[in-house]
Amino acid sequence: MKANTTSLEDKARKILNNNWIGNYTIPAKGLYPHQWSWDSAFIMIGYNHYDLLKAKKELDNILSGQWKSGLLPHIVFDSDAKGYFPDPEYWGTRSHSPAGKITSGIIQPPVHAIAALRYYQHSKDENTIKEWFSKIFRFHRYLMEKRDPEHSGFATIYHPWESGFDNSPRWDEALKRITPEKIPDYKRIDIEHVKKAQERPTDEDYDKYIYLIEIMKKYDYDDEIVYQKIPFKMKDVVFNTILYVANKALFELSQIIGERTNKISNWLVLQENNFVKQFCPNPQEGLFYDYDLTVNDFVKRKTVAALLPIYAGFIDRTIIENTVKWVDHSHFCSSGTCKYPVIPSTSLGESYFAHVTYWRGPIWINTNWMIYQGLRKYNFERQAKRLRTAILNLVRENGFYEYFDPHNGTGHGAENFSWTASLIIDLIHKCDMMDLIIK
Ligand code: 9WN
């Protein structure tokens, strides 16, 4: 049966319109009243299909929060909006934030170059790409240099929030080793905005999140010192998969505007040479793992992150065939107890799987959007088609939620979530522009 995609797209556009607040789009009303970094890039990918002015403003605004060092903060705060903790003043970033802006002091995965290239493919607007290029380049240089003193080719994250997968089981062992010393009194607001507190991270998680920020504040976000002092130091496999795809996109942008590109080409070669060694201890298993620098070991957790390098598109097909066996596995919802064959954030077969708890089990649309594209890059057409149809059905039948229970598809977290809406628009259009660049 042919899906009725028109009305789904109308609904998605309406959500984006309602979350648009003048210069950018909030992720969702209530829970997230500011602008988030990787959200803005995902959101822009939806706008690229029908409103290029909004797409441009979205990226302009997130880039306006960039620090001198090149760091692109994970939140650019709306000074009028109340009701989110940690609030703008908590971060102590006034001396780093550009004039007139207040930002957080940590990063998120660098989806921006990918979104900017899509913008160009739709608009052919070279002038805007010229404006953006140097900013995005400075962010990538910050990641490839300041966040990689080991010259591995991969950025290190200092905080679970930097991964965008906040309370994923991938971070459990590392967080277990951390005992927060002095942390300020604070009040969580997030749990007031969801059906059940169980949908969000625990208070113990939050104490650790705050403790890690306290350390960064203490050293005034100085990368060299933070690198020495911070007890959470991860080569995050998803962050670095995205960084690779984004470096590819940045290279394309440089060609469009005639910039010199040696640095970017060198980054790509380094990443291609080292990726499997860094993240895949057993190519026969086909799973990719984060690497914890504090203990020098892989974090062997079966989550969607372990499948995500398919999105990079350059890894040997022989390894990726093993990865795709997991996409076809009942523990990742291809069959069995799940209503929709959409990949959950954690394998159903693991003790740490939790069906409605944020990044510990529920389905997220952005991860599936990346895997869909990865499947297409390798011509796994059957799996790609099945996944795309199932994602569209899941959202059509359950609403544009932040995340979904993999067993029955019910929505959880924030309702009318922006990146769910924007990526559904992109999926309706079959992510067609992406295929032009990444082979
Ligand atoms: C902390 C905005 C963000 C997403 C993250 C998601 C969640 C924030 C929070 O919301 O994180 O940054 O308060 O839980 O985990 O991926 O960017 O949508």
Short mmCIF file of C-alpha atoms and ligand atoms in Angstrom, two decimals:
data_model
loop_
_atom_site.label_atom_id
_atom_site.label_comp_id
_atom_site.label_asym_id
_atom_site.label_seq_id
_atom_site.Cartn_x
_atom_site.Cartn_y
_atom_site.Cartn_z
CA MET A 1 0.00 0.00 0.00
CA LYS A 2 1.33 3.42 -0.90
CA ALA A 3 1.83 5.61 2.19
CA ASN A 4 -0.09 8.88 2.39
CA THR A 5 2.97 11.05 2.88
CA THR A 6 1.45 14.42 1.99
CA SER A 7 -0.47 14.90 5.19
CA LEU A 8 2.43 13.62 7.26
CA GLU A 9 4.64 16.29 5.71
CA ASP A 10 2.03 18.97 6.42
CA LYS A 11 1.92 17.92 10.06
CA ALA A 12 5.71 17.98 10.27
CA ARG A 13 5.88 21.48 8.78
CA LYS A 14 3.26 22.69 11.23
CA ILE A 15 5.35 21.45 14.16
CA LEU A 16 8.42 23.25 12.85
CA ASN A 17 6.37 26.43 12.38
CA ASN A 18 5.10 26.24 15.95
CA ASN A 19 8.61 25.70 17.32
CA TRP A 20 10.13 28.49 15.20
CA ILE A 21 10.73 31.53 17.39
CA GLY A 22 12.03 34.19 15.01
CA ASN A 23 15.66 33.30 14.36
CA TYR A 24 15.74 29.62 15.14
CA THR A 25 13.72 26.59 16.20
CA ILE A 26 13.47 25.24 19.73
CA PRO A 27 13.65 21.44 19.98
CA ALA A 28 10.28 21.35 21.78
CA LYS A 29 8.04 23.61 23.86
CA GLY A 30 8.46 23.29 27.63
CA LEU A 31 11.36 20.86 27.98
CA TYR A 32 13.83 22.63 25.63
CA PRO A 33 13.33 26.42 25.36
CA HIS A 34 16.69 27.36 23.76
CA GLN A 35 18.66 26.45 20.61
CA TRP A 36 20.69 23.22 20.63
CA SER A 37 23.61 22.63 18.33
CA TRP A 38 23.03 19.26 16.63
CA ASP A 39 19.27 19.79 16.77
CA SER A 40 19.70 22.98 14.73
CA ALA A 41 21.54 21.10 11.98
CA PHE A 42 18.99 18.27 11.88
CA ILE A 43 16.18 20.82 11.85
CA MET A 44 17.76 22.76 9.03
CA ILE A 45 17.86 19.61 6.93
CA GLY A 46 14.04 19.63 6.97
CA TYR A 47 13.78 23.35 6.15
CA ASN A 48 16.12 22.87 3.19
CA HIS A 49 13.24 21.14 1.39
CA TYR A 50 10.80 24.05 1.59
CA ASP A 51 12.02 27.20 3.37
CA LEU A 52 15.61 28.17 2.61
CA LEU A 53 15.38 31.44 4.53
CA LYS A 54 14.57 29.62 7.74
CA ALA A 55 17.30 27.07 6.99
CA LYS A 56 19.81 29.89 6.67
CA LYS A 57 18.69 31.69 9.82
CA GLU A 58 18.79 28.44 11.79
CA LEU A 59 22.47 27.87 11.01
CA ASP A 60 23.37 31.56 11.25
CA ASN A 61 22.03 31.63 14.77
CA ILE A 62 23.82 28.56 16.07
CA LEU A 63 27.08 29.72 14.47
CA SER A 64 26.66 33.11 16.13
CA GLY A 65 27.44 31.43 19.45
CA GLN A 66 30.90 30.23 18.36
CA TRP A 67 33.83 30.89 20.71
CA LYS A 68 37.19 32.33 19.60
CA SER A 69 38.79 28.90 20.03
CA GLY A 70 36.42 27.50 17.39
CA LEU A 71 34.28 25.63 19.97
CA LEU A 72 30.66 25.62 18.87
CA PRO A 73 28.60 25.49 22.07
CA HIS A 74 25.87 22.91 22.50
CA ILE A 75 23.34 25.55 23.54
CA VAL A 76 22.88 29.15 22.43
CA PHE A 77 20.56 30.56 25.07
CA ASP A 78 17.50 32.63 24.47
CA SER A 79 17.86 35.24 27.18
CA ASP A 80 14.09 35.59 27.60
CA ALA A 81 13.29 31.93 28.00
CA LYS A 82 13.07 30.54 31.51
CA GLY A 83 12.57 27.02 32.68
CA TYR A 84 15.65 25.03 31.73
CA PHE A 85 18.40 23.82 33.99
CA PRO A 86 21.40 24.38 33.73
CA ASP A 87 20.42 27.99 32.99
CA PRO A 88 22.57 30.54 31.10
CA GLU A 89 24.26 32.01 34.17
CA TYR A 90 25.17 28.62 35.61
CA TRP A 91 27.73 27.91 32.87
CA GLY A 92 30.01 30.85 33.69
CA THR A 93 30.89 31.35 30.03
CA ARG A 94 30.50 35.13 29.72
CA SER A 95 34.18 35.69 28.97
CA HIS A 96 34.07 33.14 26.12
CA SER A 97 30.64 33.74 24.59
CA PRO A 98 30.55 36.26 21.74
CA ALA A 99 29.19 39.74 22.57
CA GLY A 100 25.47 39.74 23.17
CA LYS A 101 25.18 35.93 23.46
CA ILE A 102 25.26 33.50 26.32
CA THR A 103 26.14 29.92 25.56
CA SER A 104 26.91 26.65 27.29
CA GLY A 105 30.57 25.54 27.40
CA ILE A 106 30.43 22.06 25.83
CA ILE A 107 29.90 20.73 22.31
CA GLN A 108 27.63 18.32 20.43
CA PRO A 109 28.18 16.18 17.30
CA PRO A 110 29.15 18.32 14.27
CA VAL A 111 26.23 17.76 11.90
CA HIS A 112 26.45 21.35 10.60
CA ALA A 113 28.67 20.90 7.52
CA ILE A 114 26.34 18.13 6.34
CA ALA A 115 23.32 20.40 6.71
CA ALA A 116 25.17 23.30 5.04
CA LEU A 117 26.05 21.18 2.03
CA ARG A 118 22.41 20.16 1.69
CA TYR A 119 21.50 23.87 1.86
CA TYR A 120 23.86 24.54 -1.03
CA GLN A 121 22.48 21.65 -3.06
CA HIS A 122 19.01 23.17 -2.75
CA SER A 123 19.91 26.87 -3.01
CA LYS A 124 23.18 27.15 -4.99
CA ASP A 125 23.85 30.10 -2.68
CA GLU A 126 27.65 30.40 -2.76
CA ASN A 127 27.82 33.63 -0.77
CA THR A 128 26.21 32.05 2.24
CA ILE A 129 28.53 29.06 1.99
CA LYS A 130 31.49 31.47 1.99
CA GLU A 131 30.19 33.05 5.21
CA TRP A 132 29.65 29.70 6.89
CA PHE A 133 32.72 27.87 5.65
CA SER A 134 35.33 29.59 7.82
CA LYS A 135 33.19 29.17 10.94
CA ILE A 136 32.47 25.50 10.38
CA PHE A 137 36.10 24.93 9.41
CA ARG A 138 37.24 26.54 12.69
CA PHE A 139 34.91 24.20 14.61
CA HIS A 140 36.31 21.15 12.83
CA ARG A 141 39.87 22.36 13.41
CA TYR A 142 39.06 22.77 17.11
CA LEU A 143 37.78 19.17 17.16
CA MET A 144 40.65 17.70 15.15
CA GLU A 145 43.37 19.57 17.09
CA LYS A 146 42.28 20.70 20.57
CA ARG A 147 40.10 17.65 21.12
CA ASP A 148 42.65 15.22 19.72
CA PRO A 149 46.04 15.81 21.30
CA GLU A 150 46.85 12.15 20.50
CA HIS A 151 46.56 12.86 16.72
CA SER A 152 44.35 9.81 16.33
CA GLY A 153 42.03 11.55 13.87
CA PHE A 154 39.16 11.41 16.35
CA ALA A 155 37.75 13.97 18.77
CA THR A 156 37.42 13.27 22.49
CA ILE A 157 34.29 14.21 24.41
CA TYR A 158 34.40 15.30 28.05
CA HIS A 159 30.76 14.94 29.02
CA PRO A 160 27.84 12.59 28.20
CA TRP A 161 25.88 15.65 27.00
CA GLU A 162 28.56 16.18 24.35
CA SER A 163 27.57 12.87 22.77
CA GLY A 164 23.90 13.89 22.46
CA PHE A 165 23.14 10.37 23.87
CA ASP A 166 23.09 11.66 27.45
CA ASN A 167 22.28 8.63 29.62
CA SER A 168 23.18 5.87 27.17
CA PRO A 169 24.43 2.65 28.81
CA ARG A 170 27.64 3.38 26.87
CA TRP A 171 28.57 5.82 29.64
CA ASP A 172 27.59 3.71 32.68
CA GLU A 173 30.99 2.25 33.52
CA ALA A 174 32.80 5.55 33.09
CA LEU A 175 30.25 7.38 35.25
CA LYS A 176 30.40 4.64 37.89
CA ARG A 177 34.06 5.46 38.40
CA ILE A 178 33.27 9.11 39.14
CA THR A 179 32.38 10.30 42.64
CA PRO A 180 31.15 13.88 42.62
CA GLU A 181 32.96 15.97 45.20
CA LYS A 182 31.52 19.41 45.76
CA ILE A 183 28.51 20.27 43.65
CA PRO A 184 26.26 23.31 44.06
CA ASP A 185 22.60 22.99 45.08
CA TYR A 186 20.45 22.79 41.99
CA LYS A 187 16.89 21.97 41.03
CA ARG A 188 16.02 19.80 38.05
CA ILE A 189 13.22 21.13 35.86
CA ASP A 190 13.29 18.52 33.10
CA ILE A 191 11.25 15.93 35.03
CA GLU A 192 8.34 18.37 35.31
CA HIS A 193 7.88 18.20 31.54
CA VAL A 194 7.57 14.44 30.98
CA LYS A 195 4.91 11.85 31.80
CA LYS A 196 7.14 9.98 34.25
CA ALA A 197 10.53 10.77 35.81
CA GLN A 198 11.59 7.31 34.63
CA GLU A 199 11.74 8.71 31.06
CA ARG A 200 14.68 10.95 31.99
CA PRO A 201 18.17 10.37 33.51
CA THR A 202 18.35 9.69 37.26
CA ASP A 203 19.31 12.23 39.96
CA GLU A 204 22.58 10.36 40.38
CA ASP A 205 23.30 10.87 36.65
CA TYR A 206 22.52 14.57 36.99
CA ASP A 207 24.89 14.99 39.95
CA LYS A 208 27.64 13.58 37.75
CA TYR A 209 26.68 15.76 34.79
CA ILE A 210 26.90 18.83 37.03
CA TYR A 211 30.13 17.69 38.63
CA LEU A 212 31.81 17.37 35.23
CA ILE A 213 30.72 20.89 34.32
CA GLU A 214 32.02 22.16 37.67
CA ILE A 215 35.45 20.84 36.70
CA MET A 216 35.35 22.60 33.33
CA LYS A 217 34.21 25.82 35.02
CA LYS A 218 36.98 25.58 37.58
CA TYR A 219 39.57 25.60 34.78
CA ASP A 220 37.62 28.17 32.78
CA TYR A 221 37.08 25.70 29.92
CA ASP A 222 40.81 25.65 29.12
CA ASP A 223 41.12 22.63 26.82
CA GLU A 224 44.65 21.69 27.78
CA ILE A 225 43.88 21.67 31.51
CA VAL A 226 40.46 20.10 31.16
CA TYR A 227 42.01 17.28 29.14
CA GLN A 228 44.34 16.55 32.09
CA LYS A 229 41.75 16.89 34.85
CA ILE A 230 38.44 15.63 33.54
CA PRO A 231 37.56 12.06 34.63
CA PHE A 232 35.34 11.43 31.56
CA LYS A 233 37.30 11.15 28.31
CA MET A 234 35.78 9.24 25.40
CA LYS A 235 36.48 8.70 21.75
CA ASP A 236 32.78 8.53 20.95
CA VAL A 237 32.05 6.33 17.94
CA VAL A 238 28.91 8.21 16.86
CA PHE A 239 30.42 11.65 17.30
CA ASN A 240 33.38 10.58 15.20
CA THR A 241 31.28 8.88 12.52
CA ILE A 242 29.44 12.17 12.14
CA LEU A 243 32.72 14.09 12.21
CA TYR A 244 33.98 11.96 9.31
CA VAL A 245 30.84 12.53 7.21
CA ALA A 246 30.98 16.22 8.13
CA ASN A 247 34.64 16.45 7.07
CA LYS A 248 33.62 14.98 3.72
CA ALA A 249 30.88 17.58 3.42
CA LEU A 250 33.30 20.34 4.47
CA PHE A 251 35.66 19.21 1.73
CA GLU A 252 32.81 19.52 -0.80
CA LEU A 253 32.01 23.00 0.51
CA SER A 254 35.64 24.03 0.11
CA GLN A 255 35.53 22.92 -3.54
CA ILE A 256 32.36 24.91 -4.15
CA ILE A 257 33.96 28.15 -2.94
CA GLY A 258 37.50 27.43 -4.16
CA GLU A 259 39.23 27.23 -0.75
CA ARG A 260 42.48 25.35 -0.15
CA THR A 261 41.76 21.96 1.34
CA ASN A 262 44.97 20.18 2.37
CA LYS A 263 44.06 20.10 6.01
CA ILE A 264 40.65 18.60 5.38
CA SER A 265 42.03 15.95 3.01
CA ASN A 266 44.65 15.03 5.61
CA TRP A 267 41.98 14.68 8.29
CA LEU A 268 39.98 12.37 6.03
CA VAL A 269 42.95 10.16 5.25
CA LEU A 270 43.85 9.88 8.93
CA GLN A 271 40.28 8.98 9.85
CA GLU A 272 39.95 6.42 7.05
CA ASN A 273 43.22 4.78 8.05
CA ASN A 274 42.45 4.60 11.76
CA PHE A 275 38.69 4.14 12.08
CA VAL A 276 38.46 0.36 12.24
CA LYS A 277 41.48 0.09 14.55
CA GLN A 278 40.06 2.75 16.87
CA PHE A 279 36.48 1.51 17.09
CA CYS A 280 36.10 -2.09 15.88
CA PRO A 281 37.98 -4.66 18.00
CA ASN A 282 36.38 -7.60 16.16
CA PRO A 283 35.49 -7.02 12.48
CA GLN A 284 33.81 -10.44 12.37
CA GLU A 285 31.32 -9.30 15.00
CA GLY A 286 30.73 -6.11 13.00
CA LEU A 287 30.03 -3.93 16.04
CA PHE A 288 31.82 -0.63 16.71
CA TYR A 289 32.52 0.63 20.22
CA ASP A 290 33.51 3.85 21.96
CA TYR A 291 37.02 3.98 23.35
CA ASP A 292 37.44 5.12 26.95
CA LEU A 293 40.73 7.00 27.31
CA THR A 294 40.65 6.94 31.11
CA VAL A 295 41.08 3.14 31.15
CA ASN A 296 42.36 2.64 27.59
CA ASP A 297 39.70 0.16 26.63
CA PHE A 298 36.65 -0.29 24.41
CA VAL A 299 33.19 0.23 25.89
CA LYS A 300 31.53 -2.97 24.76
CA ARG A 301 27.86 -2.10 24.98
CA LYS A 302 25.30 -3.27 22.44
CA THR A 303 23.55 -0.08 21.44
CA VAL A 304 22.59 1.60 18.20
CA ALA A 305 25.95 3.40 18.36
CA ALA A 306 27.64 0.10 17.54
CA LEU A 307 25.84 0.05 14.15
CA LEU A 308 26.14 3.72 13.28
CA PRO A 309 29.50 3.70 11.46
CA ILE A 310 27.60 2.33 8.46
CA TYR A 311 26.73 6.02 7.94
CA ALA A 312 30.42 6.86 7.36
CA GLY A 313 30.17 4.95 4.08
CA PHE A 314 33.86 4.12 3.55
CA ILE A 315 34.36 1.10 5.81
CA ASP A 316 35.02 -2.22 4.05
CA ARG A 317 31.89 -3.93 2.86
CA THR A 318 33.03 -7.22 4.43
CA ILE A 319 32.84 -5.61 7.88
CA ILE A 320 29.62 -3.74 7.16
CA GLU A 321 27.92 -6.97 6.06
CA ASN A 322 28.48 -8.18 9.63
CA THR A 323 27.07 -4.93 10.98
CA VAL A 324 23.96 -5.30 8.85
CA LYS A 325 23.32 -8.75 10.38
CA TRP A 326 22.56 -6.79 13.57
CA VAL A 327 20.17 -4.49 11.71
CA ASP A 328 18.38 -7.73 10.75
CA HIS A 329 18.49 -9.09 14.32
CA SER A 330 15.40 -9.35 16.53
CA HIS A 331 17.32 -7.65 19.39
CA PHE A 332 17.40 -4.56 17.20
CA CYS A 333 13.68 -4.92 16.42
CA SER A 334 13.82 -6.39 12.97
CA SER A 335 11.23 -8.94 14.12
CA GLY A 336 9.82 -10.49 17.27
CA THR A 337 8.28 -8.39 20.03
CA CYS A 338 8.58 -4.99 18.36
CA LYS A 339 5.60 -3.45 16.59
CA TYR A 340 7.84 -1.53 14.13
CA PRO A 341 11.18 -2.66 12.66
CA VAL A 342 12.89 0.58 13.70
CA ILE A 343 16.21 0.35 15.53
CA PRO A 344 16.05 1.03 19.29
CA SER A 345 18.79 2.93 21.13
CA THR A 346 19.82 -0.23 23.04
CA SER A 347 19.68 -3.91 22.09
CA LEU A 348 16.61 -5.61 23.57
CA GLY A 349 18.77 -8.54 24.65
CA GLU A 350 20.84 -6.63 27.21
CA SER A 351 20.26 -6.19 30.94
CA TYR A 352 20.70 -2.43 30.60
CA PHE A 353 17.85 -2.10 28.06
CA ALA A 354 15.01 0.07 29.44
CA HIS A 355 12.05 0.56 27.10
CA VAL A 356 10.98 4.11 27.97
CA THR A 357 14.12 5.60 29.50
CA TYR A 358 15.56 8.18 27.14
CA TRP A 359 18.72 6.85 25.43
CA ARG A 360 18.62 3.47 27.22
CA GLY A 361 16.12 1.70 24.94
CA PRO A 362 13.65 3.92 23.12
CA ILE A 363 13.74 4.53 19.38
CA TRP A 364 15.16 7.89 18.24
CA ILE A 365 14.54 9.20 14.74
CA ASN A 366 17.95 10.81 14.13
CA THR A 367 19.90 7.58 14.65
CA ASN A 368 17.58 5.71 12.30
CA TRP A 369 17.85 8.50 9.74
CA MET A 370 21.65 8.02 9.73
CA ILE A 371 21.41 4.25 9.50
CA TYR A 372 18.93 4.51 6.64
CA GLN A 373 21.44 6.57 4.68
CA GLY A 374 24.25 4.18 5.57
CA LEU A 375 22.20 1.24 4.26
CA ARG A 376 21.65 3.09 1.01
CA LYS A 377 25.33 3.95 0.65
CA TYR A 378 26.05 0.20 0.58
CA ASN A 379 22.97 -0.67 -1.50
CA PHE A 380 21.25 -2.68 1.22
CA GLU A 381 18.03 -1.67 -0.51
CA ARG A 382 15.72 -4.19 1.19
CA GLN A 383 16.74 -3.13 4.70
CA ALA A 384 16.73 0.57 3.75
CA LYS A 385 13.24 0.39 2.30
CA ARG A 386 11.91 -1.54 5.28
CA LEU A 387 13.47 0.92 7.72
CA ARG A 388 12.19 4.04 5.94
CA THR A 389 8.64 2.68 5.69
CA ALA A 390 8.68 1.65 9.34
CA ILE A 391 9.94 5.04 10.56
CA LEU A 392 7.22 6.84 8.60
CA ASN A 393 4.56 4.45 9.95
CA LEU A 394 5.83 4.79 13.51
CA VAL A 395 5.52 8.58 13.46
CA ARG A 396 2.30 8.66 11.44
CA GLU A 397 0.59 6.30 13.88
CA ASN A 398 2.03 7.60 17.16
CA GLY A 399 2.92 11.28 16.72
CA PHE A 400 6.08 13.37 16.46
CA TYR A 401 7.59 12.42 19.81
CA GLU A 402 11.15 12.80 21.00
CA TYR A 403 11.46 9.01 21.40
CA PHE A 404 9.32 5.89 21.23
CA ASP A 405 8.88 2.64 23.15
CA PRO A 406 10.31 -0.04 20.82
CA HIS A 407 7.76 -2.63 21.96
CA ASN A 408 4.56 -0.84 21.02
CA GLY A 409 5.66 2.47 19.45
CA THR A 410 4.07 4.78 22.03
CA GLY A 411 5.67 8.22 22.19
CA HIS A 412 7.67 9.51 25.17
CA GLY A 413 9.69 12.55 26.20
CA ALA A 414 8.75 15.79 24.45
CA GLU A 415 5.74 15.94 22.14
CA ASN A 416 6.04 17.74 18.78
CA PHE A 417 9.80 17.36 18.74
CA SER A 418 11.49 19.38 16.01
CA TRP A 419 14.13 16.97 14.70
CA THR A 420 11.55 14.18 14.49
CA ALA A 421 9.51 16.51 12.26
CA SER A 422 12.40 17.74 10.11
CA LEU A 423 13.92 14.31 9.51
CA ILE A 424 10.52 12.88 8.64
CA ILE A 425 10.30 15.56 5.93
CA ASP A 426 13.74 14.50 4.72
CA LEU A 427 12.76 10.83 4.75
CA ILE A 428 9.59 11.58 2.81
CA HIS A 429 11.89 13.10 0.20
CA LYS A 430 14.12 9.99 0.53
CA CYS A 431 17.12 12.07 1.70
CA ASP A 432 17.85 12.36 -2.03
CA MET A 433 20.46 15.12 -1.96
CA MET A 434 22.70 13.11 0.36
CA ASP A 435 23.36 10.56 -2.35
CA LEU A 436 25.03 13.14 -4.53
CA ILE A 437 28.08 13.35 -2.35
CA ILE A 438 28.85 10.42 -0.15
CA LYS A 439 29.65 7.20 -1.87
C1 9WN B 1 21.06 18.16 27.31
C2 9WN B 1 17.81 18.95 22.83
C3 9WN B 1 18.75 17.96 23.48
C4 9WN B 1 19.37 16.98 22.47
C5 9WN B 1 20.12 15.84 23.14
C6 9WN B 1 19.17 15.18 24.15
C7 9WN B 1 18.69 16.22 25.16
C8 9WN B 1 19.66 17.81 26.83
C9 9WN B 1 18.78 17.47 28.00
O1 9WN B 1 18.02 17.27 24.48
O2 9WN B 1 19.80 16.70 25.90
O3 9WN B 1 21.82 18.67 26.25
O4 9WN B 1 18.38 18.40 28.72
O5 9WN B 1 18.47 16.28 28.23
O6 9WN B 1 19.79 14.13 24.80
O7 9WN B 1 20.56 14.90 22.20
O8 9WN B 1 20.27 17.67 21.66
O9 9WN B 1 16.86 18.27 22.06
#
